[in-house]
């Protein structure tokens, strides 16, 4: 048996490494760098009913150990994604996780119904935690009841397992996790970015045109580890962990906290080869720390 | 598997050639993959806390020596750390990235004016070299804030008729590059520009619809590879393109005012 392989609802992964949504487009750019078939899966860029142009620029600002972004869910809309982007990804041996976004429950349901029928879409990731759009997004993810209702509605129409992406911008993330589990979610992905701001010292105004942005990168890893650790104890459904992963050691830390697979985000911006590099290094890191497989390391912190 | 576009390149030399302007010569296999002028590389500066790379345009390509030259301004924390790299050390480079100047669109007998403003000058150097090699008449109009900022005037003279403008008149013409062009009565078929937004806007206003041209734009980037959608630019047809991918060089007649 391949020591890196791991199973989650709908996802029979050859390894636990998944590029995170919004950090990998629809894979086209990275296909210029390496064969995407080496990946465990891909979380495609958030897809909405209608095309979205996104926010004005500047959309990013650097911070110590990370960055702020407020892209604003720029995407060509679900019909175009289904007509051009998902077919492009068919050439790779990959189950795709489709990240879906919306401003109303109906939006999510519409996208979920359509996109979950596509052959290479193996799971959905409900983006109820984007901090960079005025309506929808995070407003669904910060209230346990609302998050649960949305999960139920999407579960009713989806042909594939549904993962819910949690926001760290809440007081009690465990409550939200338990609510979506009860509502029928098949898994949890966490965490999305932390809401932040940087000011221009000359003008006194925010550097990012949107004002606030989502903080990502190694700076947020301890927050993510803590939250995965807490949620793992409280729910039975599997967790895909993310937040500041740069190395194979970071992956191991997330596995220890309770993640069964991980997503790599900002690191793709620093090194386009980071995912294949981590996949190559992971077996050695597992062995070094006394584990025969990824499966063995999951939840080690709780034993 | 395609060749890795990332390499720890050897620092051949680094020197300050004008106020805060550094010339960094790097050697490595990656140079063999460079061809189009106006493309850029994404540079790890070496400051551990600043994780993002810095996009820097390619100034000169020397395939025989496997060397490339970057000329950049060290004003931010990242580029300051980069400016401390010494000969014999290594710098992590990703590239080539972006779409540069498509010189094939320019007729061999056309006259081309290159308009560079400040740190927009460097990518025009490789461009001048290529245009000169293919027989084009090349005019370089280089604008700087003052005499202390001027660089590469002599180097451009090998490939172009060179005019220098400074805002305060401490060197060459006093004022904007576009005023210089008018004052000197320069005539040309193509305009290729790189520099601050206000200068590029001036070029668009003066020549859009009248001349053929390419302009190289700057925008705040994160990945430099087209993945993050941070550096979008609106086009005349209202579509949004990525400066790091479809750009940084655009057809002058397809971009918007901004």
Coordinates of C-alpha atoms in Angstrom, one line a residue:
Chain A
X1 CA 0.0 0.0 0.0
X2 CA 1.1 3.5 -0.8
X3 CA 2.1 5.1 2.5
X4 CA 0.7 8.5 1.4
X5 CA -2.7 7.3 0.3
X6 CA -5.7 8.3 2.4
X7 CA -9.5 8.0 2.0
X8 CA -12.1 10.6 2.8
X9 CA -15.8 10.8 1.7
X10 CA -15.8 10.9 -2.1
X11 CA -12.0 11.3 -2.2
X12 CA -9.8 8.3 -2.7
X13 CA -6.5 10.3 -2.5
X14 CA -3.1 9.0 -3.6
X15 CA -1.6 11.5 -1.2
X16 CA -3.0 14.1 1.2
X17 CA -1.7 17.2 -0.6
X18 CA -4.3 19.5 -2.2
X19 CA -3.7 23.0 -3.6
X20 CA -6.2 25.3 -1.7
X21 CA -9.0 27.1 -3.4
X22 CA -8.1 30.6 -4.7
X23 CA -4.4 29.8 -4.7
X24 CA -4.3 27.6 -7.8
X25 CA -6.8 29.1 -10.2
X26 CA -8.3 26.2 -12.2
X27 CA -4.9 24.5 -12.5
X28 CA -3.9 25.9 -15.9
X29 CA -1.0 28.1 -14.7
X30 CA 0.5 25.3 -12.6
X31 CA 0.2 22.8 -15.5
X32 CA 3.0 24.8 -17.1
X33 CA 5.2 23.9 -14.2
X34 CA 4.5 20.2 -13.5
X35 CA 2.2 17.3 -14.2
X36 CA -0.9 18.0 -12.0
X37 CA -1.6 14.2 -11.8
X38 CA 1.0 14.0 -8.9
X39 CA -1.4 15.9 -6.6
X40 CA -3.9 14.3 -4.3
X41 CA -6.7 16.6 -5.6
X42 CA -7.3 20.2 -6.5
X43 CA -9.6 22.7 -4.8
X44 CA -10.7 24.9 -7.8
X45 CA -11.2 28.6 -7.5
X46 CA -14.5 29.6 -5.9
X47 CA -17.2 29.4 -8.5
X48 CA -20.4 31.4 -8.5
X49 CA -23.6 31.4 -10.5
X50 CA -22.7 34.5 -12.6
X51 CA -19.2 35.7 -13.6
X52 CA -17.6 38.0 -11.0
X53 CA -15.0 40.6 -11.8
X54 CA -13.7 40.8 -8.3
X55 CA -12.5 43.8 -6.3
X56 CA -10.5 46.8 -7.4
X57 CA -6.7 46.8 -7.1
X58 CA -4.5 46.8 -5.0
X59 CA -5.8 43.4 -4.0
X60 CA -2.8 42.2 -1.9
X61 CA -0.4 43.5 0.7
X62 CA 2.5 41.7 2.3
X63 CA 2.7 41.1 6.0
X64 CA 5.4 39.5 8.2
X65 CA 5.2 35.8 7.5
X66 CA 2.2 36.2 5.2
X67 CA -0.1 38.3 3.1
X68 CA -3.5 40.0 3.0
X69 CA -5.7 39.4 0.0
X70 CA -9.0 40.7 -1.2
X71 CA -9.5 39.3 -4.7
X72 CA -13.3 39.3 -4.3
X73 CA -14.0 35.8 -5.9
X74 CA -13.2 36.8 -9.4
X75 CA -14.3 33.8 -11.6
X76 CA -15.9 33.2 -14.9
X77 CA -19.2 31.8 -13.5
X78 CA -20.3 28.2 -13.2
X79 CA -21.4 27.6 -16.9
X80 CA -18.0 28.7 -18.2
X81 CA -16.2 26.7 -15.5
X82 CA -18.1 23.6 -16.6
X83 CA -17.6 24.3 -20.3
X84 CA -13.9 25.0 -20.2
X85 CA -12.1 24.6 -16.9
X86 CA -13.3 21.3 -15.6
X87 CA -12.9 19.6 -19.0
X88 CA -9.3 20.9 -19.1
X89 CA -8.7 19.2 -15.8
X90 CA -10.0 15.8 -17.1
X91 CA -6.6 15.1 -18.7
X92 CA -5.2 14.6 -15.2
X93 CA -5.7 11.7 -13.0
X94 CA -7.4 13.7 -10.2
X95 CA -10.6 13.9 -8.2
X96 CA -11.6 17.6 -8.2
X97 CA -13.0 19.4 -5.2
X98 CA -15.3 22.2 -6.5
X99 CA -15.3 25.3 -4.2
X100 CA -18.6 27.1 -4.6
X101 CA -19.7 30.6 -3.5
X102 CA -22.7 32.7 -3.5
X103 CA -24.6 35.6 -2.0
X104 CA -27.8 33.7 -1.3
X105 CA -28.8 30.2 -0.5
X106 CA -30.3 29.8 -3.9
X107 CA -26.9 30.8 -5.5
X108 CA -25.2 28.0 -3.6
X109 CA -27.9 25.5 -4.5
X110 CA -27.8 26.4 -8.2
X111 CA -24.1 26.0 -8.5
X112 CA -24.0 22.8 -6.4
X113 CA -26.7 21.2 -8.4
X114 CA -24.9 21.9 -11.7
X115 CA -21.3 21.4 -10.8
X116 CA -21.8 18.2 -8.7
X117 CA -23.0 16.4 -11.8
X118 CA -19.6 16.9 -13.6
X119 CA -17.8 13.6 -13.8
X120 CA -14.4 14.7 -12.4
X121 CA -16.0 16.6 -9.5
X122 CA -15.6 14.3 -6.5
X123 CA -16.7 16.6 -3.8
X124 CA -17.9 20.1 -3.1
X125 CA -16.4 22.7 -0.8
X126 CA -18.9 25.2 0.5
X127 CA -17.2 28.6 0.7
X128 CA -19.1 30.1 3.6
X129 CA -16.0 31.9 4.9
X130 CA -14.8 34.4 2.3
X131 CA -14.1 37.6 4.1
X132 CA -13.7 39.7 1.0
X133 CA -17.2 40.0 -0.5
X134 CA -19.9 42.4 0.8
X135 CA -22.7 39.9 0.7
X136 CA -22.8 36.2 1.3
X137 CA -19.5 34.4 2.0
X138 CA -18.6 34.9 5.6
X139 CA -22.1 35.9 6.7
X140 CA -23.0 32.3 6.2
X141 CA -20.1 31.0 8.1
X142 CA -20.2 33.0 11.3
X143 CA -23.7 31.9 12.4
X144 CA -24.1 28.3 13.3
X145 CA -27.8 28.2 12.4
X146 CA -27.3 29.9 9.0
X147 CA -24.4 27.6 8.2
X148 CA -26.4 24.5 9.1
X149 CA -29.4 25.6 6.9
X150 CA -27.1 26.2 4.0
X151 CA -25.4 22.9 4.4
X152 CA -28.8 21.1 4.5
X153 CA -30.0 22.9 1.3
X154 CA -26.8 22.0 -0.6
X155 CA -26.8 18.4 0.6
X156 CA -30.3 18.0 -0.8
X157 CA -29.1 18.7 -4.4
X158 CA -25.5 17.6 -4.4
X159 CA -24.6 14.4 -6.2
X160 CA -21.2 14.3 -4.3
X161 CA -20.1 14.6 -0.7
X162 CA -20.2 18.1 0.7
X163 CA -17.3 19.7 2.7
X164 CA -17.9 23.0 4.5
X165 CA -15.0 25.5 4.7
X166 CA -15.0 27.1 8.1
X167 CA -14.1 30.7 8.9
X168 CA -11.7 31.4 11.8
X169 CA -13.3 34.8 12.3
X170 CA -15.7 33.4 15.0
X171 CA -15.6 33.1 18.7
X172 CA -16.5 29.4 18.9
X173 CA -15.5 27.5 15.8
X174 CA -16.4 24.2 17.4
X175 CA -20.1 25.3 17.5
X176 CA -20.1 26.0 13.8
X177 CA -18.3 22.7 13.1
X178 CA -20.9 20.7 15.1
X179 CA -23.8 22.5 13.5
X180 CA -22.7 21.7 10.0
X181 CA -21.9 18.1 11.0
X182 CA -25.4 17.7 12.3
X183 CA -26.8 19.3 9.1
X184 CA -25.2 16.5 7.1
X185 CA -21.8 17.8 6.0
X186 CA -19.5 15.0 4.9
X187 CA -16.4 16.8 6.0
X188 CA -14.9 20.1 7.1
X189 CA -12.1 22.1 5.5
X190 CA -10.4 24.7 7.7
X191 CA -9.3 27.4 8.0
X192 CA -10.1 30.2 5.6
X193 CA -8.2 33.5 6.0
X194 CA -8.2 35.7 9.1
X195 CA -9.7 39.2 8.6
X196 CA -7.0 41.8 8.7
X197 CA -5.9 45.3 7.5
X198 CA -2.7 47.2 6.7
X199 CA -2.5 51.0 6.5
X200 CA -0.3 53.1 4.3
X201 CA 1.9 55.2 6.5
X202 CA 1.8 58.2 4.1
X203 CA -2.0 58.4 3.5
X204 CA -3.3 56.7 6.6
X205 CA -5.6 54.7 4.4
X206 CA -5.8 50.9 3.9
X207 CA -3.3 49.6 1.4
X208 CA -5.9 47.1 0.0
X209 CA -8.6 48.8 -2.0
X210 CA -11.3 46.7 -0.3
X211 CA -10.1 48.1 3.0
X212 CA -9.8 44.7 4.8
X213 CA -8.3 41.5 3.4
X214 CA -7.8 37.9 4.4
X215 CA -4.5 37.0 6.2
X216 CA -2.8 33.8 5.0
X217 CA 0.6 32.3 5.1
X218 CA 2.8 30.8 7.8
X219 CA 1.8 33.6 10.2
X220 CA -1.6 31.9 10.7
X221 CA -0.5 28.3 11.0
X222 CA -0.6 28.2 14.9
X223 CA -4.2 29.5 14.8
X224 CA -5.2 26.9 12.2
X225 CA -3.5 24.1 14.2
X226 CA -5.3 25.1 17.3
X227 CA -8.7 25.2 15.6
X228 CA -8.2 21.8 13.8
X229 CA -7.1 20.4 17.1
X230 CA -10.3 21.6 18.8
X231 CA -12.7 20.6 16.0
X232 CA -11.1 17.1 15.7
X233 CA -12.1 16.5 19.3
X234 CA -15.7 17.6 18.8
X235 CA -16.8 16.1 15.4
X236 CA -16.6 12.7 13.7
X237 CA -16.5 13.8 10.1
X238 CA -13.0 14.2 8.6
X239 CA -11.1 17.4 8.4
X240 CA -9.0 18.8 5.6
X241 CA -6.6 21.2 7.3
X242 CA -5.0 24.3 5.9
X243 CA -3.4 27.5 7.0
X244 CA 0.2 28.5 6.3
X245 CA 1.6 25.1 5.2
X246 CA 5.0 25.6 3.5
X247 CA 6.8 22.3 4.2
X248 CA 6.3 18.5 4.7
X249 CA 6.8 19.1 8.4
X250 CA 3.9 21.5 8.5
X251 CA 1.8 18.8 6.9
X252 CA 2.7 16.4 9.6
X253 CA 1.7 19.0 12.3
X254 CA -1.7 19.3 10.7
X255 CA -2.0 15.5 10.6
X256 CA -1.1 15.3 14.3
X257 CA -3.8 17.9 15.1
X258 CA -6.4 15.7 13.3
X259 CA -6.5 16.6 9.6
X260 CA -6.8 13.6 7.2
X261 CA -5.6 15.6 4.3
X262 CA -4.3 19.2 3.9
X263 CA -4.5 22.1 1.5
X264 CA -1.6 24.2 0.5
X265 CA -2.4 27.8 -0.3
X266 CA -0.1 30.8 -0.1
X267 CA 3.0 28.7 -0.5
X268 CA 2.0 28.1 -4.2
X269 CA 2.5 31.9 -4.7
X270 CA 6.0 31.7 -3.3
X271 CA 7.1 28.5 -5.0
X272 CA 4.9 27.0 -7.7
X273 CA 6.7 23.7 -7.2
X274 CA 5.8 23.5 -3.5
X275 CA 3.1 20.8 -3.7
X276 CA 5.2 18.2 -5.7
X277 CA 8.2 19.1 -3.5
X278 CA 6.1 18.4 -0.3
X279 CA 4.7 15.1 -1.8
X280 CA 8.3 14.0 -2.6
X281 CA 9.5 14.8 0.9
X282 CA 6.6 13.6 2.9
X283 CA 7.4 9.8 3.0
X284 CA 10.9 10.6 4.5
X285 CA 9.4 13.0 7.1
X286 CA 6.8 10.4 8.1
X287 CA 9.5 7.8 8.5
X288 CA 11.8 10.1 10.4
X289 CA 9.0 10.6 13.0
X290 CA 8.2 6.9 13.2
X291 CA 5.0 6.7 11.1
X292 CA 4.4 4.1 8.4
X293 CA 1.7 6.0 6.7
X294 CA -0.3 9.3 6.6
X295 CA -3.2 7.3 8.1
X296 CA -1.0 6.5 11.2
X297 CA -0.2 10.1 11.9
X298 CA -3.8 11.4 11.8
X299 CA -4.8 12.6 15.2
X300 CA -1.5 11.7 16.9
X301 CA -1.7 14.7 19.1
X302 CA -4.8 13.2 20.7
X303 CA -3.4 9.8 21.6
Chain B
X1 CA 8.7 16.8 -17.5
X2 CA 9.4 20.4 -18.5
X3 CA 12.5 22.0 -17.2
X4 CA 12.2 23.5 -13.8
X5 CA 11.7 27.3 -14.1
X6 CA 13.3 27.9 -10.7
X7 CA 17.0 28.0 -9.9
X8 CA 19.3 29.3 -7.3
X9 CA 21.4 31.5 -9.5
X10 CA 25.0 32.4 -8.8
X11 CA 25.7 36.1 -8.1
X12 CA 28.4 37.2 -10.6
X13 CA 28.4 40.9 -9.4
X14 CA 26.2 43.5 -7.8
X15 CA 26.8 47.2 -7.7
X16 CA 25.0 50.5 -7.1
X17 CA 24.9 52.3 -10.5
X18 CA 22.7 55.3 -9.4
X19 CA 21.0 56.5 -6.3
X20 CA 19.4 53.3 -4.8
X21 CA 19.6 51.6 -8.2
X22 CA 21.4 48.3 -8.2
X23 CA 22.7 46.2 -11.1
X24 CA 22.7 42.5 -10.3
X25 CA 24.3 40.0 -12.7
X26 CA 23.3 36.3 -12.2
X27 CA 24.6 33.2 -13.8
X28 CA 22.7 29.9 -14.3
X29 CA 21.0 27.4 -16.6
X30 CA 17.8 29.3 -16.4
X31 CA 19.2 31.9 -18.8
X32 CA 18.9 29.4 -21.7
X33 CA 15.1 29.7 -21.3
X34 CA 15.0 33.5 -21.6
X35 CA 14.2 34.9 -25.0
X36 CA 11.6 37.7 -25.2
X37 CA 12.5 41.1 -24.0
X38 CA 10.1 42.7 -21.5
X39 CA 9.6 39.5 -19.4
X40 CA 10.4 39.4 -15.7
X41 CA 11.7 37.1 -13.1
X42 CA 10.3 36.6 -9.5
X43 CA 13.1 36.9 -7.0
X44 CA 13.3 35.6 -3.4
X45 CA 15.0 38.4 -1.6
X46 CA 16.3 36.4 1.3
X47 CA 14.4 38.1 4.1
X48 CA 12.7 35.2 5.9
X49 CA 9.8 37.2 7.2
X50 CA 8.9 38.6 3.7
X51 CA 7.8 35.4 2.0
X52 CA 6.6 36.8 -1.4
X53 CA 9.0 37.1 -4.3
X54 CA 9.8 40.5 -5.9
X55 CA 9.0 40.8 -9.6
X56 CA 12.0 42.4 -11.4
X57 CA 12.2 43.0 -15.2
X58 CA 15.0 41.4 -17.2
X59 CA 17.4 44.1 -18.3
X60 CA 20.0 42.1 -20.3
X61 CA 20.3 38.5 -21.5
X62 CA 23.7 37.0 -22.3
X63 CA 23.2 33.5 -23.6
X64 CA 26.9 32.9 -24.3
X65 CA 27.9 33.6 -20.7
X66 CA 24.6 32.1 -19.3
X67 CA 24.1 35.5 -17.5
X68 CA 21.2 37.8 -17.0
X69 CA 21.2 41.3 -15.6
X70 CA 18.6 42.7 -13.3
X71 CA 18.5 46.5 -12.5
X72 CA 16.2 47.4 -9.7
X73 CA 15.5 50.1 -7.1
X74 CA 16.1 49.1 -3.5
X75 CA 13.5 51.1 -1.6
X76 CA 11.5 48.4 0.2
X77 CA 12.6 46.0 2.9
X78 CA 12.8 43.1 0.5
X79 CA 14.8 44.7 -2.3
X80 CA 17.2 46.2 0.4
X81 CA 18.0 42.7 1.6
X82 CA 18.6 41.7 -2.0
X83 CA 20.9 44.6 -2.6
X84 CA 23.2 43.2 0.1
X85 CA 23.9 40.0 -1.9
X86 CA 27.6 39.7 -2.8
X87 CA 29.4 38.0 -5.7
X88 CA 29.7 34.3 -4.9
X89 CA 26.3 34.1 -3.1
X90 CA 23.1 32.6 -4.6
X91 CA 19.7 34.1 -5.3
X92 CA 16.5 32.0 -5.8
X93 CA 15.0 33.0 -9.2
X94 CA 11.7 32.0 -10.8
X95 CA 11.1 32.7 -14.5
X96 CA 10.9 33.8 -17.2
X97 CA 7.4 35.1 -16.4
X98 CA 4.8 37.2 -18.3
X99 CA 4.4 38.4 -21.8
X100 CA 7.1 40.7 -23.1
X101 CA 7.5 42.9 -26.2
X102 CA 6.5 41.0 -29.4
X103 CA 9.1 42.4 -31.7
X104 CA 7.9 40.3 -34.6
X105 CA 5.0 42.7 -35.0
X106 CA 7.4 45.5 -35.8
X107 CA 8.5 45.9 -39.5
X108 CA 12.2 45.7 -40.0
X109 CA 12.4 49.2 -41.5
X110 CA 10.3 50.9 -38.8
X111 CA 11.7 53.5 -36.4
X112 CA 11.1 52.7 -32.8
X113 CA 11.1 55.1 -29.9
X114 CA 11.7 53.6 -26.5
X115 CA 10.4 55.7 -23.7
X116 CA 11.7 54.8 -20.2
X117 CA 10.9 56.4 -16.9
X118 CA 13.1 55.8 -13.9
X119 CA 13.1 52.1 -12.9
X120 CA 11.1 51.5 -16.1
X121 CA 14.2 51.9 -18.2
X122 CA 15.9 48.4 -17.6
X123 CA 13.6 46.2 -19.7
X124 CA 14.1 48.6 -22.6
X125 CA 17.8 47.8 -22.7
X126 CA 17.5 44.2 -23.9
X127 CA 14.7 45.5 -26.2
X128 CA 17.0 48.1 -27.8
X129 CA 19.7 45.5 -28.3
X130 CA 17.3 43.2 -30.1
X131 CA 15.7 45.9 -32.3
X132 CA 19.2 47.2 -33.3
X133 CA 20.3 43.7 -34.2
X134 CA 17.3 43.2 -36.5
X135 CA 18.1 46.6 -38.3
X136 CA 15.5 48.9 -36.8
X137 CA 16.3 52.5 -36.2
X138 CA 16.1 52.9 -32.4
X139 CA 15.6 56.1 -30.4
X140 CA 15.8 55.9 -26.6
X141 CA 14.2 58.7 -24.5
X142 CA 15.1 58.1 -20.9
X143 CA 13.5 60.2 -18.1
X144 CA 14.7 60.5 -14.5
X145 CA 14.0 62.7 -11.5
X146 CA 17.5 64.2 -11.4
X147 CA 21.1 63.6 -12.4
X148 CA 21.7 61.2 -9.4
X149 CA 19.1 58.8 -10.7
X150 CA 20.5 58.5 -14.3
X151 CA 21.8 55.2 -15.4
X152 CA 22.5 53.2 -18.6
X153 CA 22.7 56.4 -20.8
X154 CA 26.1 55.3 -22.2
X155 CA 25.1 51.6 -22.6
X156 CA 22.0 52.6 -24.7
X157 CA 24.2 54.6 -27.0
X158 CA 25.5 51.3 -28.5
X159 CA 22.1 50.6 -29.9
X160 CA 20.1 53.8 -30.1
X161 CA 20.1 57.6 -30.4
X162 CA 19.8 58.6 -26.8
X163 CA 18.0 61.5 -25.2
X164 CA 17.9 62.1 -21.5
X165 CA 15.3 64.2 -19.6
X166 CA 15.3 65.1 -15.9
X167 CA 12.5 66.7 -14.0
X168 CA 14.8 69.2 -12.4
X169 CA 17.0 69.8 -15.4
X170 CA 20.2 68.7 -13.7
X171 CA 20.9 66.5 -16.7
X172 CA 19.7 66.8 -20.3
X173 CA 16.3 68.2 -21.1
X174 CA 14.3 69.7 -18.2
X175 CA 10.8 68.2 -18.0
X176 CA 8.8 65.3 -19.2
X177 CA 9.9 62.7 -21.8
X178 CA 6.9 63.5 -24.0
X179 CA 7.8 67.2 -24.0
X180 CA 11.3 66.3 -25.0
X181 CA 10.0 64.2 -28.0
X182 CA 7.9 67.2 -29.1
X183 CA 10.7 69.7 -28.6
X184 CA 13.2 67.5 -30.6
X185 CA 10.6 66.8 -33.3
X186 CA 11.3 63.1 -33.1
X187 CA 9.5 61.0 -35.7
X188 CA 8.8 57.3 -35.3
X189 CA 6.5 54.4 -36.3
X190 CA 6.3 52.6 -33.0
X191 CA 6.5 53.6 -29.3
X192 CA 7.5 51.1 -26.6
X193 CA 7.2 52.5 -23.1
X194 CA 7.9 51.4 -19.5
X195 CA 7.7 53.6 -16.5
X196 CA 5.3 55.1 -13.9
X197 CA 1.6 55.1 -14.5
X198 CA 1.5 58.9 -15.1
X199 CA 4.0 58.5 -17.9
X200 CA 2.2 55.6 -19.5
X201 CA -1.0 57.5 -19.3
X202 CA 0.7 60.4 -21.1
X203 CA 1.8 58.1 -23.9
X204 CA -1.7 56.7 -24.3
X205 CA -3.2 60.2 -24.4
X206 CA -0.6 61.4 -26.9
X207 CA -0.4 58.4 -29.3
X208 CA -3.4 56.1 -28.9
X209 CA -4.9 55.6 -32.4
X210 CA -2.0 57.5 -34.0
X211 CA 1.0 55.2 -33.5
X212 CA 1.5 51.6 -32.9
X213 CA 2.9 50.8 -29.5
X214 CA 3.5 48.5 -26.6
X215 CA 3.4 49.6 -23.0
X216 CA 4.8 47.7 -20.0
X217 CA 2.7 48.1 -16.8
X218 CA 3.4 47.6 -13.1
X219 CA 0.9 46.3 -10.5
X220 CA 1.1 44.9 -7.0
X221 CA 1.6 41.1 -7.4
X222 CA 1.6 38.1 -5.2
X223 CA 2.4 35.0 -7.2
X224 CA 3.7 36.4 -10.6
X225 CA 2.5 33.3 -12.3
X226 CA -1.2 34.1 -13.0
X227 CA -2.7 32.1 -10.2
X228 CA -3.7 34.6 -7.6
X229 CA -5.5 37.3 -9.6
X230 CA -4.0 40.1 -7.6
X231 CA -2.6 42.1 -10.4
X232 CA -5.6 42.5 -12.7
X233 CA -5.8 45.3 -15.3
X234 CA -8.9 46.5 -17.1
X235 CA -8.8 46.5 -20.9
X236 CA -10.5 48.7 -23.4
X237 CA -13.1 46.0 -23.9
X238 CA -13.8 45.9 -20.2
X239 CA -12.2 42.5 -19.7
X240 CA -9.7 42.0 -16.9
X241 CA -6.3 40.6 -17.6
X242 CA -3.4 39.7 -15.3
X243 CA -0.4 42.0 -15.5
X244 CA 1.8 39.0 -14.6
X245 CA 0.5 36.7 -17.3
X246 CA -1.2 38.5 -20.3
X247 CA 1.0 41.5 -19.4
X248 CA 3.1 43.2 -18.3
X249 CA 3.5 44.3 -21.9
X250 CA 0.2 45.3 -23.6
X251 CA -0.7 46.7 -27.0
X252 CA -1.1 50.5 -26.4
X253 CA -4.3 50.6 -28.3
X254 CA -6.0 47.9 -26.2
X255 CA -5.5 49.3 -22.7
X256 CA -7.7 51.6 -20.7
X257 CA -6.9 55.0 -19.2
X258 CA -6.7 54.6 -15.5

